[in-house]
C-alpha positions in Angstrom: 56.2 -5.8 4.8 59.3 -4.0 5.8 58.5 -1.2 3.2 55.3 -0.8 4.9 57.5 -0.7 8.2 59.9 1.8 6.7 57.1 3.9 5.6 55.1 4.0 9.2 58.6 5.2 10.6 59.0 8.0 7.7 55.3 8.7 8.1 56.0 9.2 12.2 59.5 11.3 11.6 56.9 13.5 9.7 54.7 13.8 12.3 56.9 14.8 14.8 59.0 17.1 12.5 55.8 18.7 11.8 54.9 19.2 15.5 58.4 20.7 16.1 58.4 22.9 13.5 54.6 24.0 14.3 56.1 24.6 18.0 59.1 26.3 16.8 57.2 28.8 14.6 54.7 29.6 17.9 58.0 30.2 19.8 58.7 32.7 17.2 55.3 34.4 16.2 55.4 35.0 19.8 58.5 37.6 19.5 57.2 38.7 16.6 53.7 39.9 17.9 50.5 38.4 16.3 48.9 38.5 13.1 52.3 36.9 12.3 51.6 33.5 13.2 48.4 32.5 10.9 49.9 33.6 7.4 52.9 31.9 8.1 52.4 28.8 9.3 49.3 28.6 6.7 52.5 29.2 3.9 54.3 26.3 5.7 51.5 23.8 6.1 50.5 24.1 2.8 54.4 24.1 1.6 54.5 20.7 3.7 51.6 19.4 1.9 53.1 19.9 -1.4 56.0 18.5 -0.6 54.3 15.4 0.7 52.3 15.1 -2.4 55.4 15.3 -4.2 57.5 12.4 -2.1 54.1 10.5 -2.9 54.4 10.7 -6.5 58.3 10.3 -6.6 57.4 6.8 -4.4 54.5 6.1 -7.1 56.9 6.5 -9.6 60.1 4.5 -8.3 57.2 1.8 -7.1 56.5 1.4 -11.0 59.7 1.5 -11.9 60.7 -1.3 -9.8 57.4 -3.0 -11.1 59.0 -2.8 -14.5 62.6 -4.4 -13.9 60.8 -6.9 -12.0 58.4 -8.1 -15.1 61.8 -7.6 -17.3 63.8 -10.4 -15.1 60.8 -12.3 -15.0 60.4 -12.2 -18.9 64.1 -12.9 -19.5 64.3 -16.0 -17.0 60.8 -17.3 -19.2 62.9 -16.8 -22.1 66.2 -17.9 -20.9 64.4 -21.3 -19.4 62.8 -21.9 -23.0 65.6 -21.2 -25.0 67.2 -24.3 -22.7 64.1 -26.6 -23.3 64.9 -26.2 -27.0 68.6 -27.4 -26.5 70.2 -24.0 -27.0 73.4 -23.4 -24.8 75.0 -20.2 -23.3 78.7 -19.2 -23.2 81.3 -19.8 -25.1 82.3 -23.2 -26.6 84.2 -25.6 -24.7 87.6 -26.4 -26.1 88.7 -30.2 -26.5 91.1 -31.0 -24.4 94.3 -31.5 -26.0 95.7 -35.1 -26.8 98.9 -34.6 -25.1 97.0 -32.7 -22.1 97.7 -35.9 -19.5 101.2 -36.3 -20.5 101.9 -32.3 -19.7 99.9 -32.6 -16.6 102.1 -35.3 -15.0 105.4 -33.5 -16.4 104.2 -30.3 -14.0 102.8 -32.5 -11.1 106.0 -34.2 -11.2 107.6 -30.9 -11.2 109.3 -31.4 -14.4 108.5 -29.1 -16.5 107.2 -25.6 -15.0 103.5 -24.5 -15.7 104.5 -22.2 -18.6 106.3 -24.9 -20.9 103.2 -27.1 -19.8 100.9 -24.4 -21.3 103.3 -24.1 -24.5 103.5 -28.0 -24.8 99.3 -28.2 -25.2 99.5 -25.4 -27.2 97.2 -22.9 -24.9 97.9 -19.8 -23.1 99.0 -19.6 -19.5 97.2 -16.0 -18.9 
């Protein structure tokens, strides 16, 4: 919906770009003299409409593009959701917790030993 909004307000900008630049080039066929005026702004109307045929397919083009990321997420949360029905698990491993884990955990609490040595005592890495 707000696409559609976005587009009406491009759509208007248009509009009213067009009218002031089909103002602007009376303004100046007018200090030109006439004859000027036709062949010209025929060159820039139809150098408007191929411009808005191109922005038309550029927005065809992105629309499919975003069409085909949106069918890719979709696909990989199928996948990702039947891959978990069938017990598989994602991410690394857990590690077991060390045996001596508790006993290094109330040395730091009790601010015994500092979180480093804690680390070194369980045998992990503080980083």
């Amino acid at each position: 919906m707000q696409n559609n909004v976005e587009n009406t307000g491009a759509e208007a900008k248009n509009t009213v770009n067009y009218q002031t630049l089909k103002e602007e080039m009376a303004k100046v066929s007018e200090r030109l003299g006439e004859g000027w005026e036709s062949e010209t702004l025929k060159q820039a109307e139809d150098a408007i409409s191929e411009l808005e045929s191109r922005v038309a397919e550029l927005e065809a083009a992105l629309a499919q593009v975003e069409a085909n990321h949106q069918w890719r997420r979709e696909r990989q949360r199928e996948g990702i959701a039947a891959a978990q029905e069938r017990g598989v698990t994602f991410g690394r491993p857990r590690m077991p917790v060390p045996d001596n884990f508790e006993e290094a955990k109330q040395l730091w609490l009790d601010k015994k030993i500092s979180s480093r040595q804690g680390a070194k005592m369980v045998g992990i890495s503080q980083d």
